[in-house]
CSV table of C-alpha atoms and ligand atoms in Angstrom, one decimal:
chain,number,residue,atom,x,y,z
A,574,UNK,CA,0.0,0.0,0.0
A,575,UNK,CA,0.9,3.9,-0.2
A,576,UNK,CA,0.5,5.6,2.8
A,577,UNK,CA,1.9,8.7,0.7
A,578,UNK,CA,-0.8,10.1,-1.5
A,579,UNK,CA,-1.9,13.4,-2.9
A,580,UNK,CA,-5.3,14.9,-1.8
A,581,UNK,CA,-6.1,18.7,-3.4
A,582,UNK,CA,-2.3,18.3,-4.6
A,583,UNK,CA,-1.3,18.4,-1.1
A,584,UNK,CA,0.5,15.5,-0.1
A,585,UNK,CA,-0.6,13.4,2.8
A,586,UNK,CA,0.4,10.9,4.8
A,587,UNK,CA,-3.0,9.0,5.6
A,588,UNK,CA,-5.0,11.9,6.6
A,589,UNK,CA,-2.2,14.1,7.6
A,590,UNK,CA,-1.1,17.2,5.5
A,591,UNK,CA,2.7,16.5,5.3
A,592,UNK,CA,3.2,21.0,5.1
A,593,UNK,CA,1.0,20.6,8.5
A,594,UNK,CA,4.0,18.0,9.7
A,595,UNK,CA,6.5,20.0,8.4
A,596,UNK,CA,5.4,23.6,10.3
A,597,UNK,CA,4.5,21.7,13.6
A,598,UNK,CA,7.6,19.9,13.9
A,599,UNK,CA,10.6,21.4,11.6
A,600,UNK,CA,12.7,19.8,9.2
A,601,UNK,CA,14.4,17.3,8.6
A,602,UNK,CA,11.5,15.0,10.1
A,603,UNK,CA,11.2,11.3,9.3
A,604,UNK,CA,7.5,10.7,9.3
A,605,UNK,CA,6.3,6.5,9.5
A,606,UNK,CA,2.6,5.7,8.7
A,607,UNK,CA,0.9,3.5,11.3
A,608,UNK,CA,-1.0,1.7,8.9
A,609,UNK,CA,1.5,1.1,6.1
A,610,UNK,CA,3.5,-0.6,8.9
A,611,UNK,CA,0.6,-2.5,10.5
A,612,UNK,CA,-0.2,-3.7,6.6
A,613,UNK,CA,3.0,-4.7,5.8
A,614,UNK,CA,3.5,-6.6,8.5
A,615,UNK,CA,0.2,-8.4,8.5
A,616,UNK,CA,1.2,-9.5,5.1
A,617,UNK,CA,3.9,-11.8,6.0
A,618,UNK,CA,1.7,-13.1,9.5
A,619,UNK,CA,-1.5,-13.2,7.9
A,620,UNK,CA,-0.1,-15.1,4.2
A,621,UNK,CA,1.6,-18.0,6.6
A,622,UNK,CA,-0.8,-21.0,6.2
A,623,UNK,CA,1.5,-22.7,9.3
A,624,UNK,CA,0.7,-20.9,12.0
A,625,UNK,CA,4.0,-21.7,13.5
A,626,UNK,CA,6.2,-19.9,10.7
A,627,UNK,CA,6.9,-16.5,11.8
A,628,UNK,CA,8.5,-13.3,10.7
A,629,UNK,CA,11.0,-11.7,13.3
A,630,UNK,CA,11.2,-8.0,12.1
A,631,UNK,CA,15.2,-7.0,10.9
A,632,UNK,CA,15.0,-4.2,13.8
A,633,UNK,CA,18.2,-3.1,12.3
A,634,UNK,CA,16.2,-1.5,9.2
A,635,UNK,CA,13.8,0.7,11.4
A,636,UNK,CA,14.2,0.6,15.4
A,637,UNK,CA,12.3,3.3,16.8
A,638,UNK,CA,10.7,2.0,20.3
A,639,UNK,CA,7.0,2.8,19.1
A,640,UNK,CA,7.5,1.1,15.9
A,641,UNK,CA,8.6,-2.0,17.6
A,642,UNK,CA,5.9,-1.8,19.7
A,643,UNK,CA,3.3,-1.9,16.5
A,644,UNK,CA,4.8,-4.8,15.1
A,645,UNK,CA,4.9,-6.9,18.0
A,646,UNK,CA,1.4,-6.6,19.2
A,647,UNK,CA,0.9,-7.7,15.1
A,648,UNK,CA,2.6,-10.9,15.7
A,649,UNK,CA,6.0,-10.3,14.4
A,650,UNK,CA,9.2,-11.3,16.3
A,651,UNK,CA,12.5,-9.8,15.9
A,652,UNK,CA,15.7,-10.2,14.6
A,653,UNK,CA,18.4,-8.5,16.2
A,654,UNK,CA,22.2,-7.6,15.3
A,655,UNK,CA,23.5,-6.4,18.8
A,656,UNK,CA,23.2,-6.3,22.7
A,657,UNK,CA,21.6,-2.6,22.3
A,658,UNK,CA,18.5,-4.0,19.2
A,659,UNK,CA,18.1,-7.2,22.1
A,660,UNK,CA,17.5,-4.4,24.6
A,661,UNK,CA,15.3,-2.8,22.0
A,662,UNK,CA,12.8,-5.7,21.7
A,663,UNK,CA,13.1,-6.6,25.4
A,664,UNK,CA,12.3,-3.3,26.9
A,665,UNK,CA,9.0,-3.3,24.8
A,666,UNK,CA,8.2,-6.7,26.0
A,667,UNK,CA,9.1,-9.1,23.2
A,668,UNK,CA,8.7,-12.6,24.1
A,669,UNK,CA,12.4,-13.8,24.3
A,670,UNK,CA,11.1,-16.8,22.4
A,671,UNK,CA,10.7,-14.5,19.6
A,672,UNK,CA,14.0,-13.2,19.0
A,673,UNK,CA,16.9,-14.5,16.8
A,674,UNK,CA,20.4,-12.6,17.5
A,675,UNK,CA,22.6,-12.8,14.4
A,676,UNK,CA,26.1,-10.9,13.8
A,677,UNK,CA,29.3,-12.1,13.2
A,678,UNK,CA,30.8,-10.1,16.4
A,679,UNK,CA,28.6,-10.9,18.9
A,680,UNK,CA,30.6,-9.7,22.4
A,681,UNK,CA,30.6,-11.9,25.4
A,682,UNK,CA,28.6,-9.7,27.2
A,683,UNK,CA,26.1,-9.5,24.1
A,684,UNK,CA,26.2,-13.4,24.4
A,685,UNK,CA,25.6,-13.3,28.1
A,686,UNK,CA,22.6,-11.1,27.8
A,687,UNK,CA,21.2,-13.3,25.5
A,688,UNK,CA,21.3,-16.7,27.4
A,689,UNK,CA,20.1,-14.9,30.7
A,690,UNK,CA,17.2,-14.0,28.7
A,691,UNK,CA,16.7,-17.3,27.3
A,692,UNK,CA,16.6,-15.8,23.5
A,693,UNK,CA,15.1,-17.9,20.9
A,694,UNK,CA,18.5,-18.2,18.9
A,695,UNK,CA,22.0,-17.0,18.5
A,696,UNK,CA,22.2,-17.5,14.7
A,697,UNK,CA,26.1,-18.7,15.1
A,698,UNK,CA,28.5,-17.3,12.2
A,699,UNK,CA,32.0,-18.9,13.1
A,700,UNK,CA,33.7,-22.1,15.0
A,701,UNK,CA,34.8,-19.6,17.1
A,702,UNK,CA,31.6,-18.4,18.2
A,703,UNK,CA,30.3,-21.5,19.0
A,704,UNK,CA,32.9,-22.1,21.6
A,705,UNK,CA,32.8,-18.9,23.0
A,706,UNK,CA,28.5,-18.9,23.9
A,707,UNK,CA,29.2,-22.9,24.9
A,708,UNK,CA,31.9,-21.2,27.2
A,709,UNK,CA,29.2,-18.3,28.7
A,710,UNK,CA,26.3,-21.0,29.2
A,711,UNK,CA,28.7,-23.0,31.0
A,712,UNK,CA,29.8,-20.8,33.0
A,713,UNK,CA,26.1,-19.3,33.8
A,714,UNK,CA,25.0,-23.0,34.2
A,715,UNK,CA,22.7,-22.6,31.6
A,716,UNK,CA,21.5,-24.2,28.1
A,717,UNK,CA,22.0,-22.0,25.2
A,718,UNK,CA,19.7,-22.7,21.8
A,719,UNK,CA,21.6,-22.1,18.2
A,720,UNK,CA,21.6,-22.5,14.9
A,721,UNK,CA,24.4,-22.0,12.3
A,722,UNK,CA,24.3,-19.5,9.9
A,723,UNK,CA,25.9,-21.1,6.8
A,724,UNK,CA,26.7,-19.4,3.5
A,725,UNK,CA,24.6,-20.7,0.4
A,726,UNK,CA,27.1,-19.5,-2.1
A,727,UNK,CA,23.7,-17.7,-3.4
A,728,UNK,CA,24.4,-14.4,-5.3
A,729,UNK,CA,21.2,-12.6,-4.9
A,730,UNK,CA,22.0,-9.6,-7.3
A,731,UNK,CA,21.7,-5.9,-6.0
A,732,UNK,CA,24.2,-3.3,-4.2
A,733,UNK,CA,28.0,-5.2,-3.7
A,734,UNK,CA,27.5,-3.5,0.0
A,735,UNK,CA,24.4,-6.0,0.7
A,736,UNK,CA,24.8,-8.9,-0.6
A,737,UNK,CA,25.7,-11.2,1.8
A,738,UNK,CA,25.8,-15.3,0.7
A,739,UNK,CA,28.5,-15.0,-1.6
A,740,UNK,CA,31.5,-17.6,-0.5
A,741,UNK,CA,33.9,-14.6,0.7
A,742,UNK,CA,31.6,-13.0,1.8
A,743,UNK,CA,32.2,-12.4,6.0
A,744,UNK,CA,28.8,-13.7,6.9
A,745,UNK,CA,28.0,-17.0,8.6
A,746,UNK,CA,30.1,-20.5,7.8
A,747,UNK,CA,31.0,-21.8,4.2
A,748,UNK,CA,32.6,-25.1,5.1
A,749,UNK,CA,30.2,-27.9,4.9
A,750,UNK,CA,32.3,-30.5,7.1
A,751,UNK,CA,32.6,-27.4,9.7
A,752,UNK,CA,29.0,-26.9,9.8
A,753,UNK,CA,28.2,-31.1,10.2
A,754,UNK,CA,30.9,-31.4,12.7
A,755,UNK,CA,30.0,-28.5,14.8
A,756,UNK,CA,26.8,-30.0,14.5
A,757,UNK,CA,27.9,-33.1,15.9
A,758,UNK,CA,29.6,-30.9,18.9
A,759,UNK,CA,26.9,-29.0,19.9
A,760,UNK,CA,24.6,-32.4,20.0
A,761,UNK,CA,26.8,-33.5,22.7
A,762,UNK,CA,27.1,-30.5,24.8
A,763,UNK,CA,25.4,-30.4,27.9
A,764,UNK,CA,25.5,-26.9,27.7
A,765,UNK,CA,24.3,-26.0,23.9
A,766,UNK,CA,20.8,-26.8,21.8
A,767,UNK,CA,21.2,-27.0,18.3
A,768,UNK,CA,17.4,-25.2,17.0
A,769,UNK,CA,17.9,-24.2,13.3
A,770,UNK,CA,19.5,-23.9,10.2
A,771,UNK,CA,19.8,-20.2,9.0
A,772,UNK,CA,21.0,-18.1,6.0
A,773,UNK,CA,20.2,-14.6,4.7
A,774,UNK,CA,21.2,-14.2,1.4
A,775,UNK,CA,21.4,-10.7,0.7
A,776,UNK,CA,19.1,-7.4,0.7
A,777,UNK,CA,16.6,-5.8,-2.0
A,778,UNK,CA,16.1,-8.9,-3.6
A,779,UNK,CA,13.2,-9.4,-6.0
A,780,UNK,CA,13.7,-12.2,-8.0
A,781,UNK,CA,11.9,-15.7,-6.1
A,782,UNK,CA,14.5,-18.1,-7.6
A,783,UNK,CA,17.0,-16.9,-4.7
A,784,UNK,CA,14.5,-17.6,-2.6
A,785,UNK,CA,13.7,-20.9,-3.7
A,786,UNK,CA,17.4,-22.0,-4.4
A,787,UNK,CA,18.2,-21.1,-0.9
A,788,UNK,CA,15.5,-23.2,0.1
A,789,UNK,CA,17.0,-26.4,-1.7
A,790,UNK,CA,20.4,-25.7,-0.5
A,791,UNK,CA,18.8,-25.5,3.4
A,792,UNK,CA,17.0,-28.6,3.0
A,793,UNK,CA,20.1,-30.5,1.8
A,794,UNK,CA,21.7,-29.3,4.8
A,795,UNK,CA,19.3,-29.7,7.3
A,796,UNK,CA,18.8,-33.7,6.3
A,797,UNK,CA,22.5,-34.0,6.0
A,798,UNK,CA,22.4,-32.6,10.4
A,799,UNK,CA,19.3,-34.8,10.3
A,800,UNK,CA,21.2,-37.7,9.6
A,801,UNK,CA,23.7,-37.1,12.4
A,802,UNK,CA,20.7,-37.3,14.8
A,803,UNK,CA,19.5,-33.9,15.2
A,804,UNK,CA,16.0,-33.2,14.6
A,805,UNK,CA,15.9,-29.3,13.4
A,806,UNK,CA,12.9,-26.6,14.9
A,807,UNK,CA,13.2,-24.2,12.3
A,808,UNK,CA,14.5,-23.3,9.2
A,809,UNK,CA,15.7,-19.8,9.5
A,810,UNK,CA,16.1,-18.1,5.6
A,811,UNK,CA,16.0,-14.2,6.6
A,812,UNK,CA,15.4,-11.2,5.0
A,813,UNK,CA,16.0,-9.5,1.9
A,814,UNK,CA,12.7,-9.1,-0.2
A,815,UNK,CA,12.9,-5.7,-1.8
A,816,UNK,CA,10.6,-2.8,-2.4
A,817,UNK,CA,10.0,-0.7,-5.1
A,818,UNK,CA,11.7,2.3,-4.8
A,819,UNK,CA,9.6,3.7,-8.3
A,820,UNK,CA,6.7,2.6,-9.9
A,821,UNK,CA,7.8,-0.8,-11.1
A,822,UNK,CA,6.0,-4.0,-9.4
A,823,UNK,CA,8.2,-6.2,-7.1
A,824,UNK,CA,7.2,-9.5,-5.3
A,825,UNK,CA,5.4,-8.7,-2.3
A,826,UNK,CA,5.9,-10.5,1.3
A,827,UNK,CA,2.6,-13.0,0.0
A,828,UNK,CA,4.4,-14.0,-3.1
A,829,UNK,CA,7.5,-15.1,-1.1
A,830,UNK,CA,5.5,-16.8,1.3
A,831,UNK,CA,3.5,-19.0,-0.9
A,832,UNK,CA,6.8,-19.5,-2.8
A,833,UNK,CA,8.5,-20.7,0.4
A,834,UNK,CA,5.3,-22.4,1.9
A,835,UNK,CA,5.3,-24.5,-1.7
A,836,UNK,CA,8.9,-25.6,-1.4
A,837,UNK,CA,8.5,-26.6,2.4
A,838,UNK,CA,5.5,-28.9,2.0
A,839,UNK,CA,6.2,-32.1,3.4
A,840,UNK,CA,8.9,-30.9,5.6
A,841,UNK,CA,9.0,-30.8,9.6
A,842,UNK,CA,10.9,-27.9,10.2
A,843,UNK,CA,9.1,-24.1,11.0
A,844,UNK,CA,9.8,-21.2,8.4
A,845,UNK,CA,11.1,-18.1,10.3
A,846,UNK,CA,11.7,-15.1,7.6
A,847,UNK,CA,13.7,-12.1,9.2
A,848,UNK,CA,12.1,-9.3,6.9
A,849,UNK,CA,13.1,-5.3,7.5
A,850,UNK,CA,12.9,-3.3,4.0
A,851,UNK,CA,9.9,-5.1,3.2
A,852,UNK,CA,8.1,-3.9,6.3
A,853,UNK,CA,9.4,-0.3,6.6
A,854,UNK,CA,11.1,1.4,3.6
A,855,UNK,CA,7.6,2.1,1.9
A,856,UNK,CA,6.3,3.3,5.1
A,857,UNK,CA,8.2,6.7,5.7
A,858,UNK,CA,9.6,9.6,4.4
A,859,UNK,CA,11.7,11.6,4.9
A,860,UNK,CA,10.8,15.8,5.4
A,861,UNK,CA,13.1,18.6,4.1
A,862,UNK,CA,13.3,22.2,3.4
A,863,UNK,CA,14.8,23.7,0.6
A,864,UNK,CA,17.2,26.7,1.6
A,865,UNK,CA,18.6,28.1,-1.4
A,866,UNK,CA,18.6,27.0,-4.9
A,867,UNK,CA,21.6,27.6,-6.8
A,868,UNK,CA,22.3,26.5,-10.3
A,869,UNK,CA,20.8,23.3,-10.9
A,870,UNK,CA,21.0,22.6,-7.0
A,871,UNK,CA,18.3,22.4,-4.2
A,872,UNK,CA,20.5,23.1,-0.8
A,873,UNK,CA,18.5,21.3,1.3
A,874,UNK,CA,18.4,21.3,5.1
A,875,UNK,CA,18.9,17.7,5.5
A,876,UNK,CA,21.9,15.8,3.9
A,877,UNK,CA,23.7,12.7,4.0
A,878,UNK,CA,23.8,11.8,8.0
A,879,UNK,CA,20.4,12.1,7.9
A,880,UNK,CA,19.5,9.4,4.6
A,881,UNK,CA,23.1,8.0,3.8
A,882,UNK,CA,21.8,5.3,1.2
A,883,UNK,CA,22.3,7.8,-1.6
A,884,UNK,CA,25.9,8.4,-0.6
A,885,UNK,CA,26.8,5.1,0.1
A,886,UNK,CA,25.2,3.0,-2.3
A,887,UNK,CA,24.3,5.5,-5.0
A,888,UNK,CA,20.2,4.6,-3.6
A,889,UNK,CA,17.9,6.5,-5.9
A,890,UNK,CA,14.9,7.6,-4.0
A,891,UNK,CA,11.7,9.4,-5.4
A,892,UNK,CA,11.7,13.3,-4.2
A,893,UNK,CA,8.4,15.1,-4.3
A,894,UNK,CA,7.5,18.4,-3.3
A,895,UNK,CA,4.5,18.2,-0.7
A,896,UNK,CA,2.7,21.1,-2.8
A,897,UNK,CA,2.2,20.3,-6.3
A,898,UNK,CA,2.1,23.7,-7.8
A,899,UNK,CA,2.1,24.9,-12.0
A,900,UNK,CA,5.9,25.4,-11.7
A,901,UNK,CA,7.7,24.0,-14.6
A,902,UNK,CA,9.6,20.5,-13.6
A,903,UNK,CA,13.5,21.4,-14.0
A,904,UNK,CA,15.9,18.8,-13.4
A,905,UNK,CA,17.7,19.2,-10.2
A,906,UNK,CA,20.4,17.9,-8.1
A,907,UNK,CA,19.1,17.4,-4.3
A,908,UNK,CA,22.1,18.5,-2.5
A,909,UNK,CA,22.7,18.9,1.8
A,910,UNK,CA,25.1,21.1,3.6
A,911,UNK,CA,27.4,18.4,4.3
A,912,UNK,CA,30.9,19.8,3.2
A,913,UNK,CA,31.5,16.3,0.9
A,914,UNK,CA,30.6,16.4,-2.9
A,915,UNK,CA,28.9,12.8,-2.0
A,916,UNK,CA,25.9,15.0,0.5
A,917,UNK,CA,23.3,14.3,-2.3
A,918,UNK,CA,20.1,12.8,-1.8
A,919,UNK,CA,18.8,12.5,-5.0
A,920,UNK,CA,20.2,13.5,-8.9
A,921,UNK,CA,18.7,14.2,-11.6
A,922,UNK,CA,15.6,14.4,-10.2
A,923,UNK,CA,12.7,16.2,-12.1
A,924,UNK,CA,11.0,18.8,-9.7
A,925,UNK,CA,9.2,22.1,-9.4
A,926,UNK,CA,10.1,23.6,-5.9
A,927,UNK,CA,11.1,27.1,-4.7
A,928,UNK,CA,13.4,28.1,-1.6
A,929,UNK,CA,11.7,27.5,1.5
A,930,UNK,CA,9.0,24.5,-0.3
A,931,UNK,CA,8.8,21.3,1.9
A,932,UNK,CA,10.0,18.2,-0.1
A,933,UNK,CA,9.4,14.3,0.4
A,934,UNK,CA,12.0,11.7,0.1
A,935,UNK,CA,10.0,9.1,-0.3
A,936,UNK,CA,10.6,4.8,0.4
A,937,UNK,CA,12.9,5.7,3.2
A,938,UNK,CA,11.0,4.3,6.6
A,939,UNK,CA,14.1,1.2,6.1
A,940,UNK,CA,18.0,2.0,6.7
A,941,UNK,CA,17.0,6.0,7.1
A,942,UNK,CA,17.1,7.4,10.6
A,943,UNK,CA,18.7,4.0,11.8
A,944,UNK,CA,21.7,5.0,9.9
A,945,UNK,CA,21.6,8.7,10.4
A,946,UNK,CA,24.3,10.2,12.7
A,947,UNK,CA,26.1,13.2,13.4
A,948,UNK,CA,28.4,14.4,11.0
A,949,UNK,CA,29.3,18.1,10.4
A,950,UNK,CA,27.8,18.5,14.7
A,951,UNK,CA,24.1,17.9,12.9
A,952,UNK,CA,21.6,17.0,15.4
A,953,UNK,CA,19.6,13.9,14.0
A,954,UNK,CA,15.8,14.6,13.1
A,955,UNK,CA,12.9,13.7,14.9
A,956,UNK,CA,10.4,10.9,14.0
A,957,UNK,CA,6.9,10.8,13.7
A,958,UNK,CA,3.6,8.4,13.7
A,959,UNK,CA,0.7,9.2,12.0
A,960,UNK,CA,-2.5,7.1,12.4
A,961,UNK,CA,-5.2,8.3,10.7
A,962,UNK,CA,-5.3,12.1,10.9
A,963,UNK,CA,-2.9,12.4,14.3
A,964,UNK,CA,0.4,12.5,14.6
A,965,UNK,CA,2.7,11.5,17.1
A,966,UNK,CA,6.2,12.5,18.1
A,967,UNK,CA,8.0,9.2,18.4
A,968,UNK,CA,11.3,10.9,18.7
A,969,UNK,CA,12.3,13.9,20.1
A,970,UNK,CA,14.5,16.2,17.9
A,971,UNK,CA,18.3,16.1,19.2
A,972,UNK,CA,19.5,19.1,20.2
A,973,UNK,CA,23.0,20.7,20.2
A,974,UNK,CA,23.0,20.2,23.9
A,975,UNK,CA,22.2,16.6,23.7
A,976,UNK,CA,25.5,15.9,21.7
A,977,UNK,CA,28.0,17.8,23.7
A,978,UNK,CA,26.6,16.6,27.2
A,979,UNK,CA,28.7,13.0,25.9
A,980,UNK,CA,32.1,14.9,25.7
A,981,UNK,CA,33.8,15.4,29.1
A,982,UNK,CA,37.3,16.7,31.1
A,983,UNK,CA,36.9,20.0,29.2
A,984,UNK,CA,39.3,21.2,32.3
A,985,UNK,CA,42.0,18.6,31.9
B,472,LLP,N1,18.6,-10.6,8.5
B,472,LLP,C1,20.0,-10.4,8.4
B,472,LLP,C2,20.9,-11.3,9.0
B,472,LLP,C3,20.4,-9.2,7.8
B,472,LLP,O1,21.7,-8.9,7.8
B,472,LLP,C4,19.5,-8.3,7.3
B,472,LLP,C5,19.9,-7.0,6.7
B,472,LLP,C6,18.1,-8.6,7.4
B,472,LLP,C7,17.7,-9.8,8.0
B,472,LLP,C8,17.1,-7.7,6.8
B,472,LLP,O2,17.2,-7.5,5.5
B,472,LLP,P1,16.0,-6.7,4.7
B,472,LLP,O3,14.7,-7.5,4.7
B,472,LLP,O4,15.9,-5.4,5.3
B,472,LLP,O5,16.6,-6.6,3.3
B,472,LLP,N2,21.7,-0.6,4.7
B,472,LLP,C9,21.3,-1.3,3.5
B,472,LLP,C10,20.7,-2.7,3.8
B,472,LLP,C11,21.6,-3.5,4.7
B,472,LLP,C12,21.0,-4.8,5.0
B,472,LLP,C13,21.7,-5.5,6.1
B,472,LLP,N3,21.2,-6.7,6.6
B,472,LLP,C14,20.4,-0.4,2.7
B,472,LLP,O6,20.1,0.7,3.1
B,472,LLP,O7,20.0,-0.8,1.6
């Protein structure tokens, strides 16, 4: 669905006049529709026709507390990356047995945190961290539950920066006879469970053969740990389904399902799916003003530590102004202060906007304010919720104050 429509060539999001937005609350301003996010996620829990499958949210793509909130009381889990996305899901009361920790770093305290809170699975990327969270249980006198992450040798297509189940690539283990005799390991330990299988292939995919080829390789896997004894509760194949960041047509999260649902018949094992993009890039903007036009610039007030994915993977997101006036489209380049000639945030782009007009980068709910920081001393933006036609600050706007109060021993 678009949240993100026009109404008397005013743009809204839902019933909310993003100018309105813009004027209450400043710029830059991400801004997250309540019902885009409550729709995407219902697609993946409502299309599962086993109703023990499950979708654990990438929290990594959008982690705002509120929005973690709404997808859990949907019926999503969560996948987490690090201690502080674990504390994320816990302080809004995620059911431990709903969250999966992946990472190829995790820290022993990260580790520790995890088996204290009896975590549904540390998705285990090297030999080396096997031994290290059978080391922490043991010494916690506890039972950890794993699964290995092993590398498909899949290339998914897309970005070279997200692909991720390439053989070279850093994530999870490539060696077959690694992953069977760690399987073998951990099937003795007094102190480890061995739960799934996992794998995540890449991000912004949208062709369903990567899908279903990681599938086939899973299976093969999971029978080959089957055959060692070791009976498998889930089958754990991530995230990565893209979105359309224009107007073409991508699979949505139903497509992959019954895809996935079709290859898994007769098998045991629960799907898990660890989507983020899918459920939050198509579900926020992003709200800026333009300062000063110069050339065939916009200056912009918000720039590349607010939306890197321009920058760094030469993203191209659709920029609209939230007034659609008479003015002759020019093509511009979307420019922030940023003092680096890679501060853009969109080129080429065909627009009609005058200093001082509100514009909307749109698709960038996923790997936005997440990856925001603050370069050039730029506070980061606020965040919004809008349900219907009221908004809610989800995010308080950082102020000047908030980033020095970190530095310290000025009199030293
Ligand atoms: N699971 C794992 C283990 C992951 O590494 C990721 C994303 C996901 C799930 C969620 O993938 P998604 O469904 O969102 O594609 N910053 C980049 C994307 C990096 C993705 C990293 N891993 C971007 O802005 O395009």
């Amino acid at each position: 669905m678009d949240a993100f429509k026009y109404k008397e060539n005013k743009l809204h999001c839902e019933d909310v006049n993003l100018s309105k937005i813009a004027s209450s609350f400043g710029t830059p301003a991400y801004v997250y529709s309540k019902k885009a996010l409550t729709e995407n996620a219902l697609m993946y829990v409502n299309s599962f026709t086993n109703p023990d499958n499950m979708a654990c949210f990438s929290v990594k793509s959008l982690s705002n507390l509120s929005v973690l909130k709404l997808l859990k009381e949907v019926g999503c889990g969560f996948d987490v990356v690090s201690g502080g996305e674990m504390h994320r899901a816990l302080s809004i009361g995620a059911d431990p047995k709903s969250i999966i920790f992946s990472g190829v770093g995790k820290s022993s305290d990260e580790i520790k945190q995890g088996i204290l809170n009896k975590i549904l699975s540390f998705n285990v990327e090297s030999v080396s961290e096997l031994y290290k969270i059978e080391a922490i249980a043991k010494k916690l006198q506890m039972n950890a539950s794993v699964s290995i992450r092993f590398n498909p040798d899949i290339d998914s297509g897309g970005h070279d920066y997200i692909t991720t189940g390439r053989k070279g690539d850093k994530f999870g283990i490539s060696s077959i006879e690694d992953i069977l005799n760690l399987s073998t390991y951990i099937s003795k330990s007094p102190n480890l469970s061995m739960v799934g299988l996992a794998c995540h292939i890449g991000s912004q995919i949208i062709n369903l053969e990567s899908y279903k080829e990681t599938a086939q390789r899973t299976f093969e896997l999971a029978d080959q740990i089957f055959d060692i004894g070791i009976e498998l509760e889930f089958l754990d194949l991530g995230g990565g389904l893209g979105v359309s960041y224009d107007s073409n047509i991508h699979p949505n999260p139903e497509d992959l399902i019954s895809c996935l649902e079709l290859e898994f018949k007769g098998r045991k094992e629960r799907l898990i799916l660890e989507p983020g993009r899918s459920i939050s890039a198509n579900a926020g903007v992003l709200l800026t003003k333009v300062e000063y036009i110069k050339d065939e610039f916009l200056i912009v007030d918000a720039a590349m530590n607010d939306l890197l994915r321009p920058s760094l993977y030469q993203a191209k997101h659709e920029i609209w102004n939230v007034e659609k006036g008479d003015g002759n489209k020019v093509i511009r380049n979307i420019v922030g202060p940023i003092c680096e000639s890679s501060d853009f945030l969109g080129k080429n782009i065909k627009i009609s906007a005058e200093e001082d007009d509100i514009l909307a980068v749109r698709t960038a709910g996923a790997y936005g304010f997440v990856m925001s920081s603050n370069y050039n001393t730029r506070p980061r933006a606020c965040e919004i919720l809008v349900e219907g036609n009221q908004t809610k600050l989800i995010r308080k706007r950082e102020s000047l104050e908030n980033i020095l109060e970190m530095e310290l021993n000025l009199n030293d």
